[in-house]
XYZ file of C-alpha atoms in Angstrom:
368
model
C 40.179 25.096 -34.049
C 36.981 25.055 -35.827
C 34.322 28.012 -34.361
C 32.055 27.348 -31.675
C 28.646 26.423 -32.200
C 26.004 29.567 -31.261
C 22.207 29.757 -30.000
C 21.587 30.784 -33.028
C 23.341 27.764 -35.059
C 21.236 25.584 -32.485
C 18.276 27.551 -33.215
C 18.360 27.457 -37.098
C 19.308 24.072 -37.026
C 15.918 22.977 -34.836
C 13.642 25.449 -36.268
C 12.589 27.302 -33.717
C 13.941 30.809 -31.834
C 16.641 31.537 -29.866
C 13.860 32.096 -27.133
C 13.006 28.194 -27.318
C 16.884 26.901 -26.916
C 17.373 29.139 -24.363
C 13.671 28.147 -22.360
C 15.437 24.659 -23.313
C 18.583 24.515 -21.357
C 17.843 26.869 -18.764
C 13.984 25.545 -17.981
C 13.401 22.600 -19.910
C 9.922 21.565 -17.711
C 8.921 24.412 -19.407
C 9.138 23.259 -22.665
C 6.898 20.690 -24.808
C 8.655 17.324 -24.835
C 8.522 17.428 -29.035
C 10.401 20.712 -28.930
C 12.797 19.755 -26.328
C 14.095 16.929 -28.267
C 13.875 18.549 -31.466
C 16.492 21.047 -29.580
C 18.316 18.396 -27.836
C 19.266 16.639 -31.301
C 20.014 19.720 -32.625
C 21.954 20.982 -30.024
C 23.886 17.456 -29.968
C 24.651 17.196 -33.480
C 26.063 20.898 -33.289
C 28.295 19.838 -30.561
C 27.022 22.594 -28.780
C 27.405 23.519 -25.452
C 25.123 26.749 -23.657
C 27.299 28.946 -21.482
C 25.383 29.807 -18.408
C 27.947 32.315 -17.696
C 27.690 34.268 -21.067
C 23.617 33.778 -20.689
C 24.178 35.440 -17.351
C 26.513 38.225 -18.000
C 24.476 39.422 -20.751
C 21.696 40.520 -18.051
C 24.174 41.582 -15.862
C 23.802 38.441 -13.482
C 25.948 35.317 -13.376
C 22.935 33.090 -13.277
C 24.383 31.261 -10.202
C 23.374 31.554 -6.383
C 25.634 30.391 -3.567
C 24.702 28.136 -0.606
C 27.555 27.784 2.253
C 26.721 24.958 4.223
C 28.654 22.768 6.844
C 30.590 19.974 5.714
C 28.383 17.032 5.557
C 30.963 14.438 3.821
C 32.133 12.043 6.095
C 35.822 11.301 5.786
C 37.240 8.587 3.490
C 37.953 4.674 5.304
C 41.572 4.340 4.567
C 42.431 8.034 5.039
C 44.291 6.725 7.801
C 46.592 5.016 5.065
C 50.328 6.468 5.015
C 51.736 7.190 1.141
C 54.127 4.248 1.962
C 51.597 2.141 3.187
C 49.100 2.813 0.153
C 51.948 2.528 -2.167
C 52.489 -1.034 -0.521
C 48.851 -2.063 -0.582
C 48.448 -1.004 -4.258
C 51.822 -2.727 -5.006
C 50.270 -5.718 -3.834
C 46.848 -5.197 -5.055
C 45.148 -6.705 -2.089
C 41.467 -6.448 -1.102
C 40.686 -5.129 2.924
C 38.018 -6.059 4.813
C 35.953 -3.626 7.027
C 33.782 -5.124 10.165
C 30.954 -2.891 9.872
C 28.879 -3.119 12.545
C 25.723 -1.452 11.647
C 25.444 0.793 15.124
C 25.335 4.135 13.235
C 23.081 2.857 10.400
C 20.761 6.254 10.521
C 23.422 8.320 9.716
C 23.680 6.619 6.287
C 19.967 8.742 6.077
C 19.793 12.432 4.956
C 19.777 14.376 7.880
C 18.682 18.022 8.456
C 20.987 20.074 6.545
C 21.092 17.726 3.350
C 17.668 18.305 2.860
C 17.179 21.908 3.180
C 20.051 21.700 0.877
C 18.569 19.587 -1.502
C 15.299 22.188 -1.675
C 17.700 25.032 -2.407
C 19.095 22.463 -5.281
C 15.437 21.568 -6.709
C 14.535 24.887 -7.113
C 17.064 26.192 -9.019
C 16.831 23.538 -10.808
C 13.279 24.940 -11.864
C 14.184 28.397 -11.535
C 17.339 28.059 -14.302
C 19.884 28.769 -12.014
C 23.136 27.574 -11.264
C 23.792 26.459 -7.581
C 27.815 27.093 -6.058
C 27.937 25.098 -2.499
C 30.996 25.604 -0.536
C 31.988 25.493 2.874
C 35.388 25.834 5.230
C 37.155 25.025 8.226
C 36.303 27.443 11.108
C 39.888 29.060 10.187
C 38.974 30.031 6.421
C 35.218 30.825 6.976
C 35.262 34.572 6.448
C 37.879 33.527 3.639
C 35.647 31.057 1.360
C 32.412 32.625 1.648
C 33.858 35.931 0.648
C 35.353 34.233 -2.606
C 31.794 32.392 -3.272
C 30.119 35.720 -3.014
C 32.284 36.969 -5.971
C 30.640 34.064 -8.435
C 27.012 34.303 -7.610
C 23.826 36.643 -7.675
C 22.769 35.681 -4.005
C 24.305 33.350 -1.026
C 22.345 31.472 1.516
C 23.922 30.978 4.507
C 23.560 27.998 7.465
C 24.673 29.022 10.885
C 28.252 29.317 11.191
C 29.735 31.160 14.552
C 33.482 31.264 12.662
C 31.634 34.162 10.036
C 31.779 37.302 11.807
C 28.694 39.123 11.758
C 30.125 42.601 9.807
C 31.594 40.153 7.274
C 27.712 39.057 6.254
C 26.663 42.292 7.147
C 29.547 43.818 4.615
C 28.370 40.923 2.237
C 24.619 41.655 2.531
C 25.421 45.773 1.140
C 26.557 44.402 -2.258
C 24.281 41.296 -2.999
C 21.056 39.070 -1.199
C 21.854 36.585 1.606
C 19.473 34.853 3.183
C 20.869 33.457 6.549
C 19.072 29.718 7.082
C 17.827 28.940 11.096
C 18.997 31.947 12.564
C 18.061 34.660 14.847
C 16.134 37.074 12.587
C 17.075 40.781 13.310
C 18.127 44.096 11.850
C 21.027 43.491 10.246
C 20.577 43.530 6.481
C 20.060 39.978 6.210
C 16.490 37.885 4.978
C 15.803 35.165 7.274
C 14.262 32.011 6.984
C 12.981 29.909 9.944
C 10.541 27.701 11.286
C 8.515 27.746 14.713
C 10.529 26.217 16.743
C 9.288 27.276 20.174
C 5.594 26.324 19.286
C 6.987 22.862 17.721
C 8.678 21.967 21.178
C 6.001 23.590 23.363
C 3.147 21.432 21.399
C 5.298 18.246 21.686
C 6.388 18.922 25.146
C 1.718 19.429 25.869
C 1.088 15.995 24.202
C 3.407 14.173 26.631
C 2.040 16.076 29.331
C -1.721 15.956 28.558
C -1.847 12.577 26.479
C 0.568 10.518 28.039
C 0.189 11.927 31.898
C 4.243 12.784 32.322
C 5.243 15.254 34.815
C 9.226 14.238 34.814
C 10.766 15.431 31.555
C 14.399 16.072 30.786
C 15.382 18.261 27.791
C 18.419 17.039 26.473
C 20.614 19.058 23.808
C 23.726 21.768 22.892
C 22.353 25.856 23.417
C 24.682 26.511 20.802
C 22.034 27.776 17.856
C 19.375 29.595 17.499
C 16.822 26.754 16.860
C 18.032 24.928 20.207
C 17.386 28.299 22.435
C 14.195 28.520 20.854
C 13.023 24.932 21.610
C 13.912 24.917 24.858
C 11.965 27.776 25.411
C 9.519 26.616 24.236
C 9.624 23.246 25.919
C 9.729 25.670 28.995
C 6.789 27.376 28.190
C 4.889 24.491 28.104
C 6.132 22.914 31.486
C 4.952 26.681 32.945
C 1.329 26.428 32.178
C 0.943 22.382 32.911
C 2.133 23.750 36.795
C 5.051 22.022 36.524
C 9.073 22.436 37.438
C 10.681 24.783 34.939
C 14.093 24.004 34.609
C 16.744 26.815 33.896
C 19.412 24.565 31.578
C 19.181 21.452 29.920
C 20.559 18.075 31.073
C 24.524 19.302 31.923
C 27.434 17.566 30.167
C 28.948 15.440 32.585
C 31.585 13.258 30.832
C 33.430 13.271 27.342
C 30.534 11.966 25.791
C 27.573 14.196 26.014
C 24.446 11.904 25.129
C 26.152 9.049 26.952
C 27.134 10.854 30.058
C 23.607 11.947 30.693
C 22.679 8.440 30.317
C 25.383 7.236 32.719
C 24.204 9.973 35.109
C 20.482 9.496 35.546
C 21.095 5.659 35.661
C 24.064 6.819 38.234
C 21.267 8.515 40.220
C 18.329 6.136 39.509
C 16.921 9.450 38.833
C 15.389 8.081 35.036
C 12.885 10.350 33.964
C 9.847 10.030 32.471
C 10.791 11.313 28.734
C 13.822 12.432 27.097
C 12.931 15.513 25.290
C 15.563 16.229 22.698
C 16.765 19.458 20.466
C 17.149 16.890 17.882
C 16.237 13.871 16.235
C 20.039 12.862 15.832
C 20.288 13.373 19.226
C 17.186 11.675 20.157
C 18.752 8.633 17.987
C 22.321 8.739 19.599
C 20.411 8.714 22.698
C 17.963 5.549 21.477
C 20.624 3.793 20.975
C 22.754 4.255 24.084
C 19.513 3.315 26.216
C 18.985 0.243 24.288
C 23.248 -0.124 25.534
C 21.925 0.328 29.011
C 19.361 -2.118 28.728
C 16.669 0.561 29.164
C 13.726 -0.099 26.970
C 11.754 2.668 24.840
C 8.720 3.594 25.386
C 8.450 1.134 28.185
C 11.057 2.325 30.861
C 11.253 5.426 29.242
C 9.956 7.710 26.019
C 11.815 9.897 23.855
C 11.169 12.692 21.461
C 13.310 14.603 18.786
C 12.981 17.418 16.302
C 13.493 17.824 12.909
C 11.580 14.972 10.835
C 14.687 13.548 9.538
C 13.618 9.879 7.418
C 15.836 7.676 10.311
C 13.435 8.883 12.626
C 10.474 6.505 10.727
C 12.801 3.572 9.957
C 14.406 3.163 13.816
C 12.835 1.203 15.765
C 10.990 2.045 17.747
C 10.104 4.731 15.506
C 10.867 8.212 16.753
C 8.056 10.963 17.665
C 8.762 14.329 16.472
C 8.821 17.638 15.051
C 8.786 17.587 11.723
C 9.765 20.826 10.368
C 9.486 21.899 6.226
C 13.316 21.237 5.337
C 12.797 20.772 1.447
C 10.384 24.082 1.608
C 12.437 25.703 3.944
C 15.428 25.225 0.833
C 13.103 26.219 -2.044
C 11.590 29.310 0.352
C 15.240 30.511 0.701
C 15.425 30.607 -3.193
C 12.205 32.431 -3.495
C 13.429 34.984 -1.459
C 17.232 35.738 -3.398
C 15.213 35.988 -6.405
C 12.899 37.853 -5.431
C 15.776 40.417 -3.973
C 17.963 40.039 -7.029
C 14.705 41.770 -8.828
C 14.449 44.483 -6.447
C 18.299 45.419 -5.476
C 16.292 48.349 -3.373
C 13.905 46.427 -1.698
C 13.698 45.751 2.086
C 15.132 42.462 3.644
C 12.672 40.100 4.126
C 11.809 37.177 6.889
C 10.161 34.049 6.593
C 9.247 31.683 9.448
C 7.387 28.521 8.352
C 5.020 25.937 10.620
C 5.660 22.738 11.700
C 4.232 19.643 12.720
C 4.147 17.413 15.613
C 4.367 13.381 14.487
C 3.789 10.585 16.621
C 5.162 7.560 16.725
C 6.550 4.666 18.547
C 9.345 6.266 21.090
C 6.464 8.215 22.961
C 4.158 5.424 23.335
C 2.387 6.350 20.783
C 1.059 3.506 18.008
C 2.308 3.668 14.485
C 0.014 5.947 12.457
């Protein structure tokens, strides 16, 4: 087998240093466009190939950070298909047909976590790193994100209640994490979040103030950190208008969560004014399950999410929220591992970036 081409083949071959095809591959919107392809050719014609994890080891880094993240991939159609009854259907080389019909369209639309995500993937893009995304069942958790530690420089972490706390604790002694949308405290970790307390306490003042509303119903899980922290804040703002300050969310009554407090308020002909919610999927779940009901929005009723996901502008009506910096909130989280991969000694640090309030259709609000 005929040697491997080097940087430095690539390199003699274009012209230029080893500096250049390096900048090239690793950072190439840092390079001229005439150099770039001059390397590019070069490289191609050499049949070479640059080896991030030689590049890496040689500074005593792999040149790769980790991101563990939920599963976002939705399971395939036919996964429901037996091996006999695939075998059978190939045999016979027949076409299915799917009804589709259309009543989950927003979730074809990048939600919250994909684009964080695809922050953290843009700027290491432009940073020259590598990016390792994994994630687990609750039963392997500790498991996988141990084993992506072992590959990368730094790991950024979204909440996941199956990690024990010592295990990222354990992690955070040998390398950066950054933990994404979680309780910032002392415990070794950075932390990135966003305000989500004065996000939900300005939206919750608009539909007080602007709109006159003095029934609202905050519906949404208490499972995360964000949700406690909009509630509160939601809370907060019912406190100072003089209002009721209620001590839970709307309660989950049936299977269903979104449509059993739908069923119950219509139940009760207790409707109220505006359905706050921790979230704009929720807020579209719950759209939609109103528009079941026959209950028109903004008319009969208003409702609000959080997040900014792009569903929220294309739904109609279109949904009034707060939008929060998810593509900054990614490339922020990089910032941070990098800058604690240069200083091993340095102290953890936190990060909580502003949001904004956007209003739209579902509040009564007209298109801006």
């Amino acid at each position: 087998m005929a040697k491997a081409p080097t940087v430095y083949d690539v390199a003699e071959r274009a012209g230029v240093s080893i500096a250049t095809v390096s900048m090239t591959f690793r950072r190439p919107h840092k390079v001229k466009e005439e150099t770039r392809k001059i390397v590019e050719a070069a490289a191609e014609a050499l049949n070479y190939v640059p080896s991030a994890s030689a590049r890496g080891l040689a500074h005593g880094h792999t040149g790769a950070l980790g991101l563990y993240s939920y599963d976002i991939f939705l399971p395939e159609p036919d996964e429901s298909l037996g091996s006999k009854a695939a075998g059978s259907a190939r045999s016979r080389a027949k076409v299915s047909v799917v009804r589709d019909d259309g009543d989950d369209d927003y979730r074809r639309f990048p939600l919250y976590v994909h684009e964080v995500q695809r922050g953290v993937e843009l700027e290491c893009w432009q940073r020259g790193y590598a990016l390792l995304i994994g994630g687990a069942t609750h039963a392997d958790s500790a498991t996988r994100v141990t084993d992506i530690v072992g590959r990368v420089d730094g790991l950024a972490v979204f909440p996941d209640h199956s990690i024990p706390a010592e295990v990222l604790e354990r992690i955070a002694r040998r390398k950066p994490v950054v933990a994404v949308s979680q309780r910032p405290q002392d415990d070794g970790l950075s932390h990135v979040s966003i305000d989500n307390r004065g996000g939900m306490r300005a939206m919750t003042e608009h539909l007080v103030v602007e709109h006159g509303m003095r029934d609202l119903l905050f519906v949404g899980y208490m499972n995360t950190f964000d949700a406690q922290e909009r509630f509160a804040g939601f809370r907060a703002a019912l406190r100072a208008a003089g209002l009721r300050v209620p001590s839970k969310p709307a309660q989950l009554i049936g299977e269903n969560y979104v449509e059993s407090v739908v069923a119950d308020v219509l139940a009760r002909d207790a409707l109220p004014e505006a359905f706050v919610c921790v979230s704009d999927e929720i807020a579209l779940d719950l759209m939609k399950v109103l528009a079941d009901h026959g209950v028109r929005v903004p008319e009969q009723v208003a409702v609000t999410g959080f997040d900014g996901v792009v569903a929220g502008r294309v739904v109609r009506p279109s949904l009034t929220t707060v939008r929060q910096p998810m593509q900054a909130m990614g490339r922020v989280v990089v910032d941070i591992l990098l800058e604690r991969i240069a200083d091993p000694a340095g102290q953890p640090i936190t990060r909580r970036l502003p949001v904004q309030v956007v209003l739209r259709e579902s509040c009564g609000c007209s298109r801006p």
